[in-house]
One Martini backbone bead per residue (centre of mass of N, CA, C, O) as a GRO file, in nm:
protein
  485
    1MET     BB    1  10.456  -1.920 -13.729
    2PRO     BB    2  10.244  -2.115 -13.614
    3LEU     BB    3  10.200  -2.448 -13.599
    4ALA     BB    4   9.915  -2.449 -13.711
    5GLY     BB    5   9.997  -2.302 -13.973
    6LEU     BB    6  10.202  -2.507 -14.074
    7ALA     BB    7  10.010  -2.749 -14.074
    8LYS     BB    8   9.811  -2.633 -14.279
    9ARG     BB    9  10.013  -2.602 -14.517
   10LEU     BB   10  10.090  -2.897 -14.527
   11ALA     BB   11   9.805  -3.015 -14.573
   12ALA     BB   12   9.763  -2.823 -14.839
   13ARG     BB   13  10.042  -2.829 -15.007
   14GLU     BB   14  10.200  -2.541 -14.992
   15VAL     BB   15  10.410  -2.715 -14.832
   16SER     BB   16  10.692  -2.892 -14.759
   17ALA     BB   17  10.900  -3.046 -14.550
   18VAL     BB   18  11.153  -2.981 -14.715
   19GLU     BB   19  11.109  -2.676 -14.740
   20LEU     BB   20  11.098  -2.618 -14.438
   21ALA     BB   21  11.378  -2.732 -14.364
   22ARG     BB   22  11.537  -2.537 -14.556
   23HIS     BB   23  11.454  -2.278 -14.421
   24PHE     BB   24  11.583  -2.339 -14.136
   25LEU     BB   25  11.869  -2.408 -14.230
   26ASP     BB   26  11.918  -2.125 -14.342
   27ARG     BB   27  11.880  -1.969 -14.076
   28ILE     BB   28  12.099  -2.113 -13.916
   29GLU     BB   29  12.334  -2.027 -14.098
   30ARG     BB   30  12.287  -1.711 -14.077
   31HIS     BB   31  12.291  -1.764 -13.731
   32ARG     BB   32  12.565  -1.887 -13.608
   33GLY     BB   33  12.652  -1.657 -13.401
   34LEU     BB   34  12.475  -1.766 -13.158
   35ASN     BB   35  12.543  -2.072 -13.085
   36ALA     BB   36  12.291  -2.278 -13.070
   37PHE     BB   37  12.436  -2.493 -13.245
   38LEU     BB   38  12.623  -2.815 -13.249
   39ASP     BB   39  12.444  -3.002 -13.460
   40ILE     BB   40  12.449  -3.038 -13.820
   41ARG     BB   41  12.254  -3.249 -14.067
   42PRO     BB   42  12.104  -3.204 -14.356
   43GLU     BB   43  12.076  -3.498 -14.462
   44VAL     BB   44  11.903  -3.595 -14.227
   45THR     BB   45  11.678  -3.388 -14.229
   46LEU     BB   46  11.586  -3.436 -14.527
   47ALA     BB   47  11.517  -3.735 -14.490
   48GLN     BB   48  11.292  -3.685 -14.282
   49ALA     BB   49  11.124  -3.502 -14.464
   50ARG     BB   50  11.072  -3.706 -14.686
   51ALA     BB   51  10.926  -3.908 -14.504
   52ALA     BB   52  10.695  -3.718 -14.434
   53ASP     BB   53  10.592  -3.681 -14.723
   54GLU     BB   54  10.535  -3.982 -14.771
   55ARG     BB   55  10.324  -4.016 -14.551
   56ARG     BB   56  10.127  -3.813 -14.673
   57SER     BB   57  10.098  -3.957 -14.953
   58ARG     BB   58   9.967  -4.215 -14.792
   59GLY     BB   59   9.749  -4.047 -14.584
   60GLU     BB   60   9.877  -3.916 -14.366
   61SER     BB   61   9.830  -3.746 -14.046
   62GLY     BB   62   9.905  -3.443 -13.854
   63PRO     BB   63  10.016  -3.171 -13.664
   64LEU     BB   64  10.347  -3.278 -13.687
   65LEU     BB   65  10.376  -3.341 -13.981
   66GLY     BB   66  10.685  -3.185 -14.075
   67ILE     BB   67  10.784  -3.054 -13.816
   68PRO     BB   68  11.026  -2.880 -13.686
   69ILE     BB   69  11.310  -2.967 -13.459
   70ALA     BB   70  11.490  -2.916 -13.163
   71HIS     BB   71  11.755  -3.059 -12.962
   72LYS     BB   72  11.876  -3.102 -12.675
   73ASP     BB   73  12.212  -3.195 -12.561
   74ILE     BB   74  12.060  -3.434 -12.361
   75PHE     BB   75  11.947  -3.590 -12.588
   76VAL     BB   76  11.965  -3.878 -12.735
   77THR     BB   77  12.108  -3.956 -13.068
   78ARG     BB   78  12.177  -4.133 -13.357
   79ASP     BB   79  12.223  -3.879 -13.589
   80PHE     BB   80  12.348  -3.716 -13.343
   81ALA     BB   81  12.539  -3.573 -13.140
   82SER     BB   82  12.609  -3.645 -12.775
   83THR     BB   83  12.747  -3.412 -12.520
   84ALA     BB   84  12.635  -3.208 -12.301
   85ALA     BB   85  12.844  -2.979 -12.353
   86SER     BB   86  13.104  -3.182 -12.341
   87ARG     BB   87  13.420  -3.319 -12.349
   88MET     BB   88  13.343  -3.599 -12.232
   89LEU     BB   89  13.132  -3.636 -12.512
   90GLU     BB   90  13.288  -3.601 -12.761
   91GLY     BB   91  13.129  -3.742 -13.044
   92TYR     BB   92  12.888  -3.890 -12.941
   93MET     BB   93  12.710  -4.193 -13.040
   94SER     BB   94  12.413  -4.315 -13.020
   95PRO     BB   95  12.220  -4.623 -13.039
   96PHE     BB   96  11.981  -4.427 -12.944
   97ASP     BB   97  11.675  -4.286 -12.870
   98ALA     BB   98  11.505  -4.095 -12.702
   99THR     BB   99  11.182  -4.105 -12.621
  100VAL     BB  100  11.110  -3.821 -12.699
  101VAL     BB  101  11.231  -3.833 -12.983
  102GLU     BB  102  11.068  -4.080 -13.078
  103ARG     BB  103  10.781  -3.969 -13.045
  104LEU     BB  104  10.820  -3.720 -13.235
  105ALA     BB  105  10.892  -3.886 -13.483
  106GLN     BB  106  10.625  -4.047 -13.498
  107ALA     BB  107  10.468  -3.767 -13.545
  108GLY     BB  108  10.679  -3.629 -13.777
  109MET     BB  109  10.924  -3.495 -13.680
  110VAL     BB  110  11.202  -3.276 -13.765
  111THR     BB  111  11.541  -3.274 -13.733
  112LEU     BB  112  11.775  -3.003 -13.713
  113GLY     BB  113  11.923  -3.056 -13.426
  114LYS     BB  114  12.160  -2.957 -13.181
  115VAL     BB  115  12.154  -2.782 -12.874
  116ASN     BB  116  12.277  -2.580 -12.664
  117CYS     BB  117  12.437  -2.584 -12.328
  118ASP     BB  118  12.496  -2.652 -12.029
  119GLU     BB  119  12.694  -2.849 -11.873
  120PHE     BB  120  12.492  -3.095 -11.784
  121ALA     BB  121  12.275  -2.869 -11.706
  122MET     BB  122  12.484  -2.654 -11.555
  123GLY     BB  123  12.301  -2.356 -11.530
  124SER     BB  124  12.201  -1.986 -11.593
  125SER     BB  125  12.374  -1.882 -11.891
  126ASN     BB  126  12.559  -2.069 -12.090
  127GLU     BB  127  12.874  -2.043 -11.991
  128ASN     BB  128  12.931  -2.376 -11.949
  129SER     BB  129  13.001  -2.440 -12.223
  130ALA     BB  130  13.248  -2.608 -12.412
  131TYR     BB  131  13.125  -2.436 -12.692
  132GLY     BB  132  13.016  -2.189 -12.588
  133PRO     BB  133  12.818  -1.931 -12.586
  134VAL     BB  134  12.505  -1.809 -12.598
  135LEU     BB  135  12.308  -1.577 -12.756
  136ASN     BB  136  12.093  -1.312 -12.720
  137PRO     BB  137  11.872  -1.193 -12.954
  138TRP     BB  138  11.795  -0.919 -12.798
  139ASP     BB  139  12.101  -0.927 -12.655
  140THR     BB  140  12.434  -1.004 -12.711
  141SER     BB  141  12.527  -0.907 -12.406
  142ALA     BB  142  12.335  -1.131 -12.315
  143VAL     BB  143  12.207  -1.381 -12.168
  144PRO     BB  144  11.984  -1.670 -12.229
  145GLY     BB  145  12.023  -1.868 -12.029
  146GLY     BB  146  11.969  -2.162 -11.809
  147SER     BB  147  12.055  -2.436 -11.975
  148SER     BB  148  11.843  -2.377 -12.234
  149GLY     BB  149  11.975  -2.156 -12.442
  150GLY     BB  150  11.955  -2.281 -12.728
  151SER     BB  151  11.647  -2.318 -12.731
  152SER     BB  152  11.563  -2.025 -12.679
  153ALA     BB  153  11.721  -1.880 -12.906
  154ALA     BB  154  11.605  -2.038 -13.148
  155VAL     BB  155  11.309  -1.946 -13.105
  156ALA     BB  156  11.348  -1.635 -13.084
  157ALA     BB  157  11.497  -1.636 -13.385
  158ARG     BB  158  11.348  -1.838 -13.577
  159ILE     BB  159  11.535  -2.124 -13.628
  160ALA     BB  160  11.300  -2.254 -13.454
  161PRO     BB  161  10.973  -2.351 -13.368
  162VAL     BB  162  11.097  -2.584 -13.182
  163ALA     BB  163  11.213  -2.710 -12.850
  164THR     BB  164  11.382  -2.891 -12.653
  165ALA     BB  165  11.404  -2.946 -12.288
  166THR     BB  166  11.533  -2.888 -11.955
  167ASP     BB  167  11.438  -2.927 -11.592
  168THR     BB  168  11.566  -2.886 -11.255
  169GLY     BB  169  11.560  -2.547 -11.147
  170GLY     BB  170  11.495  -2.361 -11.442
  171SER     BB  171  11.597  -2.444 -11.750
  172ILE     BB  172  11.330  -2.327 -11.894
  173ARG     BB  173  11.216  -2.063 -11.762
  174GLU     BB  174  11.457  -1.869 -11.759
  175PRO     BB  175  11.528  -1.865 -12.072
  176ALA     BB  176  11.244  -1.789 -12.161
  177ALA     BB  177  11.244  -1.514 -12.021
  178PHE     BB  178  11.512  -1.394 -12.151
  179CYS     BB  179  11.377  -1.459 -12.465
  180GLY     BB  180  11.057  -1.429 -12.495
  181ILE     BB  181  10.918  -1.711 -12.435
  182THR     BB  182  10.780  -2.041 -12.417
  183GLY     BB  183  10.788  -2.237 -12.117
  184THR     BB  184  10.765  -2.602 -12.047
  185LYS     BB  185  10.697  -2.782 -11.734
  186PRO     BB  186  10.610  -3.065 -11.640
  187THR     BB  187  10.540  -3.315 -11.463
  188TYR     BB  188  10.700  -3.518 -11.289
  189GLY     BB  189  10.699  -3.816 -11.499
  190ARG     BB  190  10.549  -3.759 -11.765
  191PRO     BB  191  10.806  -3.754 -11.908
  192SER     BB  192  11.059  -3.915 -12.026
  193ARG     BB  193  11.414  -4.000 -11.923
  194TRP     BB  194  11.487  -4.172 -12.153
  195GLY     BB  195  11.793  -4.046 -12.278
  196MET     BB  196  11.873  -3.862 -12.051
  197ILE     BB  197  12.125  -3.690 -11.935
  198ALA     BB  198  12.213  -3.709 -11.615
  199PHE     BB  199  12.192  -3.513 -11.317
  200ALA     BB  200  11.896  -3.506 -11.140
  201SER     BB  201  11.672  -3.755 -11.112
  202SER     BB  202  11.445  -3.610 -10.913
  203LEU     BB  203  11.423  -3.343 -11.134
  204ASP     BB  204  11.438  -3.419 -11.414
  205THR     BB  205  11.272  -3.245 -11.698
  206ALA     BB  206  11.092  -3.251 -11.971
  207GLY     BB  207  11.050  -3.003 -12.241
  208LEU     BB  208  10.954  -2.670 -12.378
  209MET     BB  209  11.007  -2.455 -12.665
  210THR     BB  210  10.798  -2.178 -12.755
  211VAL     BB  211  10.606  -1.927 -12.866
  212SER     BB  212  10.347  -2.080 -12.755
  213ALA     BB  213  10.102  -2.242 -12.580
  214GLU     BB  214   9.971  -2.386 -12.816
  215ASP     BB  215  10.225  -2.526 -12.917
  216ALA     BB  216  10.275  -2.686 -12.658
  217ALA     BB  217  10.018  -2.857 -12.662
  218TRP     BB  218  10.075  -3.019 -12.920
  219VAL     BB  219  10.358  -3.142 -12.839
  220LEU     BB  220  10.300  -3.260 -12.555
  221SER     BB  221  10.095  -3.476 -12.650
  222ALA     BB  222  10.332  -3.645 -12.794
  223MET     BB  223  10.560  -3.660 -12.560
  224CYS     BB  224  10.369  -3.792 -12.364
  225GLY     BB  225  10.421  -4.099 -12.169
  226PHE     BB  226  10.452  -4.407 -12.093
  227ASP     BB  227  10.772  -4.567 -11.967
  228PRO     BB  228  10.922  -4.871 -11.891
  229ASN     BB  229  11.228  -4.755 -11.893
  230ASP     BB  230  11.111  -4.558 -11.663
  231SER     BB  231  11.079  -4.563 -11.317
  232THR     BB  232  10.941  -4.250 -11.312
  233SER     BB  233  10.711  -4.315 -11.480
  234VAL     BB  234  10.382  -4.227 -11.537
  235ASP     BB  235  10.082  -4.425 -11.526
  236ARG     BB  236   9.901  -4.266 -11.776
  237PRO     BB  237   9.693  -4.140 -11.968
  238GLU     BB  238   9.675  -3.994 -12.248
  239GLU     BB  239   9.679  -3.647 -12.357
  240ASP     BB  240   9.495  -3.348 -12.449
  241PHE     BB  241   9.636  -3.020 -12.415
  242THR     BB  242   9.405  -2.859 -12.593
  243ARG     BB  243   9.123  -2.865 -12.434
  244ASP     BB  244   9.174  -2.564 -12.268
  245LEU     BB  245   9.211  -2.319 -12.469
  246ALA     BB  246   8.895  -2.210 -12.454
  247ARG     BB  247   8.911  -2.153 -12.159
  248PRO     BB  248   8.816  -1.938 -11.949
  249VAL     BB  249   8.931  -1.723 -11.670
  250ALA     BB  250   8.677  -1.700 -11.546
  251GLY     BB  251   8.720  -1.784 -11.200
  252LEU     BB  252   9.008  -1.793 -11.172
  253ARG     BB  253   9.250  -1.887 -10.931
  254ILE     BB  254   9.519  -1.673 -10.833
  255GLY     BB  255   9.813  -1.724 -10.683
  256VAL     BB  256  10.004  -1.494 -10.463
  257PRO     BB  257  10.314  -1.500 -10.348
  258LYS     BB  258  10.474  -1.300 -10.121
  259GLU     BB  259  10.774  -1.420 -10.155
  260PHE     BB  260  10.790  -1.317 -10.473
  261PHE     BB  261  10.777  -0.986 -10.355
  262ALA     BB  262  11.050  -0.929 -10.238
  263ALA     BB  263  11.349  -0.890 -10.178
  264GLY     BB  264  11.530  -0.859 -10.505
  265LEU     BB  265  11.313  -0.753 -10.682
  266GLN     BB  266  11.290  -0.595 -10.960
  267PRO     BB  267  11.094  -0.333 -11.061
  268ASP     BB  268  11.054  -0.413 -11.366
  269VAL     BB  269  10.951  -0.699 -11.308
  270GLU     BB  270  10.717  -0.629 -11.120
  271ARG     BB  271  10.559  -0.453 -11.316
  272ALA     BB  272  10.507  -0.671 -11.533
  273VAL     BB  273  10.371  -0.884 -11.351
  274ARG     BB  274  10.143  -0.705 -11.238
  275GLY     BB  275  10.025  -0.647 -11.516
  276ALA     BB  276   9.943  -0.941 -11.576
  277LEU     BB  277   9.751  -0.973 -11.334
  278GLU     BB  278   9.557  -0.748 -11.427
  279THR     BB  279   9.474  -0.888 -11.685
  280TYR     BB  280   9.340  -1.125 -11.551
  281ARG     BB  281   9.137  -0.961 -11.389
  282SER     BB  282   8.999  -0.831 -11.644
  283MET     BB  283   8.912  -1.146 -11.729
  284GLY     BB  284   8.798  -1.270 -11.428
  285ALA     BB  285   9.004  -1.318 -11.234
  286THR     BB  286   9.133  -1.423 -10.915
  287LEU     BB  287   9.316  -1.285 -10.657
  288VAL     BB  288   9.531  -1.472 -10.426
  289ASP     BB  289   9.661  -1.475 -10.124
  290ILE     BB  290   9.973  -1.634 -10.052
  291SER     BB  291  10.190  -1.892  -9.896
  292LEU     BB  292  10.557  -1.990  -9.906
  293PRO     BB  293  10.758  -2.005  -9.640
  294ASN     BB  294  10.990  -2.227  -9.765
  295ALA     BB  295  11.095  -2.120 -10.041
  296GLU     BB  296  11.370  -1.985  -9.946
  297LEU     BB  297  11.496  -2.292  -9.907
  298GLY     BB  298  11.545  -2.398 -10.196
  299ILE     BB  299  11.837  -2.339 -10.260
  300PRO     BB  300  11.982  -2.508 -10.038
  301VAL     BB  301  11.840  -2.773 -10.103
  302TYR     BB  302  11.922  -2.799 -10.400
  303TYR     BB  303  12.248  -2.767 -10.322
  304VAL     BB  304  12.226  -3.076 -10.220
  305VAL     BB  305  12.060  -3.266 -10.399
  306ALA     BB  306  12.178  -3.224 -10.683
  307PRO     BB  307  12.484  -3.279 -10.631
  308ALA     BB  308  12.442  -3.563 -10.520
  309GLU     BB  309  12.324  -3.677 -10.788
  310CYS     BB  310  12.559  -3.588 -10.967
  311SER     BB  311  12.785  -3.749 -10.834
  312SER     BB  312  12.654  -4.021 -10.910
  313ASN     BB  313  12.600  -3.995 -11.220
  314LEU     BB  314  12.911  -3.894 -11.299
  315SER     BB  315  13.079  -4.156 -11.217
  316ARG     BB  316  13.074  -4.305 -11.501
  317PHE     BB  317  13.291  -4.088 -11.597
  318ASP     BB  318  13.618  -4.264 -11.635
  319GLY     BB  319  13.733  -4.383 -11.921
  320VAL     BB  320  13.642  -4.682 -11.947
  321ARG     BB  321  13.330  -4.678 -12.057
  322TYR     BB  322  13.296  -4.359 -12.011
  323GLY     BB  323  13.428  -4.122 -12.182
  324HIS     BB  324  13.696  -3.956 -12.150
  325ARG     BB  325  14.045  -4.030 -12.236
  326ALA     BB  326  14.346  -4.011 -12.141
  327LYS     BB  327  14.648  -4.029 -12.302
  328ALA     BB  328  14.811  -3.954 -12.040
  329HIS     BB  329  14.914  -4.220 -11.813
  330GLY     BB  330  14.916  -4.445 -11.570
  331ASP     BB  331  14.736  -4.594 -11.392
  332LEU     BB  332  14.411  -4.637 -11.337
  333ALA     BB  333  14.374  -4.407 -11.134
  334ASP     BB  334  14.515  -4.195 -11.309
  335MET     BB  335  14.328  -4.213 -11.550
  336ILE     BB  336  14.070  -4.122 -11.408
  337LYS     BB  337  14.168  -3.851 -11.307
  338ARG     BB  338  14.249  -3.728 -11.585
  339SER     BB  339  13.984  -3.766 -11.735
  340ARG     BB  340  13.806  -3.589 -11.544
  341ALA     BB  341  13.983  -3.332 -11.550
  342GLU     BB  342  13.954  -3.297 -11.867
  343GLY     BB  343  13.634  -3.338 -11.920
  344PHE     BB  344  13.557  -3.142 -11.701
  345GLY     BB  345  13.427  -2.866 -11.591
  346PRO     BB  346  13.394  -2.646 -11.334
  347GLU     BB  347  13.091  -2.697 -11.254
  348PRO     BB  348  13.084  -3.006 -11.225
  349LYS     BB  349  13.310  -3.016 -11.019
  350ARG     BB  350  13.173  -2.851 -10.801
  351ARG     BB  351  12.924  -3.044 -10.769
  352ILE     BB  352  13.075  -3.303 -10.705
  353LEU     BB  353  13.207  -3.206 -10.448
  354ILE     BB  354  12.950  -3.136 -10.293
  355GLY     BB  355  12.810  -3.412 -10.321
  356THR     BB  356  13.030  -3.586 -10.188
  357TYR     BB  357  13.019  -3.444  -9.915
  358VAL     BB  358  12.703  -3.486  -9.842
  359LEU     BB  359  12.750  -3.819  -9.873
  360SER     BB  360  12.930  -3.848  -9.651
  361HIS     BB  361  13.044  -3.960  -9.373
  362GLY     BB  362  12.858  -3.760  -9.132
  363TYR     BB  363  12.669  -3.582  -9.361
  364TYR     BB  364  12.412  -3.710  -9.464
  365ASP     BB  365  12.212  -3.638  -9.232
  366ALA     BB  366  12.276  -3.329  -9.209
  367TYR     BB  367  12.204  -3.276  -9.525
  368TYR     BB  368  12.040  -3.471  -9.712
  369ILE     BB  369  11.806  -3.545  -9.521
  370LYS     BB  370  11.726  -3.258  -9.446
  371ALA     BB  371  11.663  -3.164  -9.733
  372GLN     BB  372  11.433  -3.369  -9.785
  373GLN     BB  373  11.249  -3.261  -9.559
  374VAL     BB  374  11.216  -2.974  -9.675
  375ARG     BB  375  11.104  -3.062  -9.944
  376ARG     BB  376  10.839  -3.170  -9.827
  377LEU     BB  377  10.737  -2.903  -9.715
  378ILE     BB  378  10.719  -2.757  -9.986
  379ALA     BB  379  10.521  -2.954 -10.120
  380ASP     BB  380  10.295  -2.915  -9.906
  381GLU     BB  381  10.251  -2.610  -9.958
  382PHE     BB  382  10.139  -2.644 -10.238
  383GLN     BB  383   9.890  -2.810 -10.157
  384GLN     BB  384   9.769  -2.590  -9.979
  385ALA     BB  385   9.747  -2.373 -10.196
  386PHE     BB  386   9.554  -2.553 -10.395
  387THR     BB  387   9.298  -2.497 -10.200
  388LYS     BB  388   9.289  -2.169 -10.295
  389CYS     BB  389   9.393  -2.245 -10.594
  390ASP     BB  390   9.471  -2.314 -10.940
  391VAL     BB  391   9.702  -2.103 -10.969
  392ILE     BB  392  10.040  -1.984 -10.985
  393ALA     BB  393  10.188  -1.652 -10.959
  394GLY     BB  394  10.498  -1.499 -11.098
  395PRO     BB  395  10.809  -1.472 -11.111
  396VAL     BB  396  11.100  -1.609 -11.253
  397THR     BB  397  11.286  -1.360 -11.190
  398THR     BB  398  11.461  -1.092 -11.051
  399SER     BB  399  11.561  -1.038 -11.349
  400VAL     BB  400  11.690  -0.972 -11.616
  401ALA     BB  401  11.914  -1.021 -11.825
  402PHE     BB  402  12.245  -1.067 -11.799
  403GLY     BB  403  12.571  -1.026 -11.834
  404PHE     BB  404  12.855  -1.126 -11.938
  405GLY     BB  405  13.032  -1.207 -11.636
  406GLU     BB  406  12.869  -1.092 -11.391
  407LYS     BB  407  12.844  -1.404 -11.234
  408ALA     BB  408  13.091  -1.600 -11.278
  409ALA     BB  409  13.254  -1.528 -10.992
  410ASP     BB  410  12.952  -1.591 -10.848
  411PRO     BB  411  12.777  -1.866 -10.780
  412VAL     BB  412  12.558  -1.767 -10.579
  413SER     BB  413  12.439  -1.548 -10.758
  414MET     BB  414  12.362  -1.743 -10.981
  415TYR     BB  415  12.174  -1.930 -10.810
  416MET     BB  416  11.958  -1.693 -10.749
  417SER     BB  417  11.812  -1.707 -11.030
  418ASP     BB  418  11.629  -1.967 -10.899
  419LEU     BB  419  11.434  -1.872 -10.664
  420TYR     BB  420  11.135  -1.919 -10.822
  421THR     BB  421  11.185  -2.221 -10.952
  422ILE     BB  422  11.275  -2.436 -10.737
  423PRO     BB  423  11.021  -2.502 -10.570
  424GLY     BB  424  10.869  -2.643 -10.811
  425SER     BB  425  11.088  -2.857 -10.857
  426LEU     BB  426  11.077  -2.993 -10.573
  427ALA     BB  427  10.761  -3.059 -10.607
  428GLY     BB  428  10.689  -3.128 -10.930
  429VAL     BB  429  10.540  -2.908 -11.074
  430PRO     BB  430  10.384  -2.749 -11.310
  431SER     BB  431  10.534  -2.510 -11.549
  432MET     BB  432  10.568  -2.161 -11.664
  433SER     BB  433  10.681  -1.933 -11.926
  434ILE     BB  434  10.573  -1.598 -12.003
  435PRO     BB  435  10.553  -1.324 -12.175
  436CYS     BB  436  10.519  -0.962 -12.012
  437GLY     BB  437  10.780  -0.790 -12.110
  438PHE     BB  438  11.007  -0.527 -12.014
  439GLY     BB  439  11.247  -0.348 -11.926
  440ASP     BB  440  11.436  -0.080 -11.809
  441GLY     BB  441  11.609   0.125 -11.982
  442ALA     BB  442  11.887  -0.055 -12.052
  443ASN     BB  443  11.654  -0.308 -12.043
  444ALA     BB  444  11.433  -0.264 -12.281
  445SER     BB  445  11.532  -0.539 -12.456
  446ARG     BB  446  11.456  -0.718 -12.202
  447PRO     BB  447  11.280  -0.971 -12.101
  448VAL     BB  448  10.980  -1.082 -11.932
  449GLY     BB  449  10.856  -1.327 -11.696
  450LEU     BB  450  10.578  -1.541 -11.636
  451GLN     BB  451  10.477  -1.747 -11.374
  452LEU     BB  452  10.321  -2.073 -11.395
  453MET     BB  453  10.130  -2.285 -11.168
  454SER     BB  454  10.032  -2.625 -11.096
  455ASN     BB  455   9.905  -2.903 -11.039
  456TYR     BB  456   9.920  -3.212 -11.074
  457PHE     BB  457   9.823  -3.288 -11.397
  458ASP     BB  458   9.732  -2.963 -11.490
  459GLU     BB  459   9.826  -2.868 -11.782
  460ALA     BB  460   9.574  -2.783 -11.942
  461ARG     BB  461   9.501  -2.541 -11.764
  462LEU     BB  462   9.770  -2.397 -11.772
  463ILE     BB  463   9.782  -2.356 -12.081
  464GLY     BB  464   9.510  -2.214 -12.103
  465ALA     BB  465   9.585  -1.966 -11.933
  466ALA     BB  466   9.817  -1.877 -12.116
  467HIS     BB  467   9.656  -1.849 -12.379
  468GLN     BB  468   9.458  -1.629 -12.284
  469TYR     BB  469   9.681  -1.417 -12.246
  470GLN     BB  470   9.784  -1.432 -12.550
  471LEU     BB  471   9.510  -1.323 -12.668
  472ALA     BB  472   9.549  -1.032 -12.503
  473THR     BB  473   9.845  -1.040 -12.615
  474ASP     BB  474  10.192  -0.975 -12.782
  475TRP     BB  475  10.469  -1.071 -12.661
  476HIS     BB  476  10.506  -1.358 -12.813
  477ARG     BB  477  10.521  -1.209 -13.115
  478ARG     BB  478  10.788  -1.100 -13.066
  479VAL     BB  479  11.083  -0.994 -13.255
  480PRO     BB  480  11.388  -0.961 -13.313
  481ALA     BB  481  11.496  -0.751 -13.548
  482ALA     BB  482  11.741  -0.931 -13.664
  483PHE     BB  483  11.503  -1.187 -13.701
  484ALA     BB  484  11.237  -1.101 -13.875
  485GLY     BB  485  11.318  -1.197 -14.187
   0.00000   0.00000   0.00000
């Protein structure tokens, strides 16, 4: 049921927040095999639900009051462990809530628990979690995508109506596409990063996994707002992102970058995406050919900038003040070495090594500065494109969800999964993934996602365009058979 439907039933007292929380806790328990959740504390969830019911009994109201939500294990929480899916932070209890968590709690949302992800949000398949991979509800032999795989699987399996997520290079859009749900990454700086365990600070963006674009509009309106605790938070008036839901797409100019339909894009994905573009055309939108000539440089640029920032951010986990401490060690230097070797998994280690290298003396100018210059070119190309169109559309990924282990031995192949999402991340523009079909043949049960991007702070129009497509189609309403009941 859409969030609006749940809110209506709560407002009409047809169901209480406690009953709703129990319903989802029961579904979580029945589907523990997905490995979507890392920490569940029913007593905490039910206490929050009772508090929501008490607020309503005192006359309070609101579209999110009593609505359950799951939080990606990148947002710190006081009442649930915050591990970033890493042994480095196993069992860590934060003394405060992340701003995003706090704002949603103030709106009355009830936390179901913390959901799995790639370790420190590094990965495209959720195979990098220290607590085991998440399964894709549509096909349990396929990855759910990463890094927000627990968030996407939980919403796809309807064991959570909405989940927070984070996106650094595609970690909301790619898993949303692989799991057939709606993923929303707002403009960088729009939601607060305070309390998000940092991976790459100039890219990390909080966002949402929802069934529909309409659901995203309701939750995003409560989630975003200026935060003086975050130096990158944008000081803008708060917005109602539902305001353009009824806006027709007739006259909307949709830019179609030719670079997103080149070699490497699988035919079944291209068929589904072009079908979605034709649907928009039939609704009165205009398709405009555009070019993002440096978009193909996004992958190499990202894998210089992001590891450099990762190397810096993760240096704090040394076993002295933060993170796992090795039980057996020699002097201080040996303790730090052993603690980091034991605490971090292979992917964070790989990125720390790359980042340390590109920041080292003699290579900083050659790699890091050069990458930042190309990043600026990519961002400028988006601005030029938005003089010709209102939104940009294309595929989210080159293929449907791949199988477990298919790309684990080849990191470069894995990194290419983010070919179409990284350019928008480097530019910092808002973007979404919405379901638009399924693969062919053996992949007929694996969903395909359509990516939509808009200019900075134009989320209302972006979400409205996605909502209009979902009014004309039913891809977002489909549920994996094993989870339909």
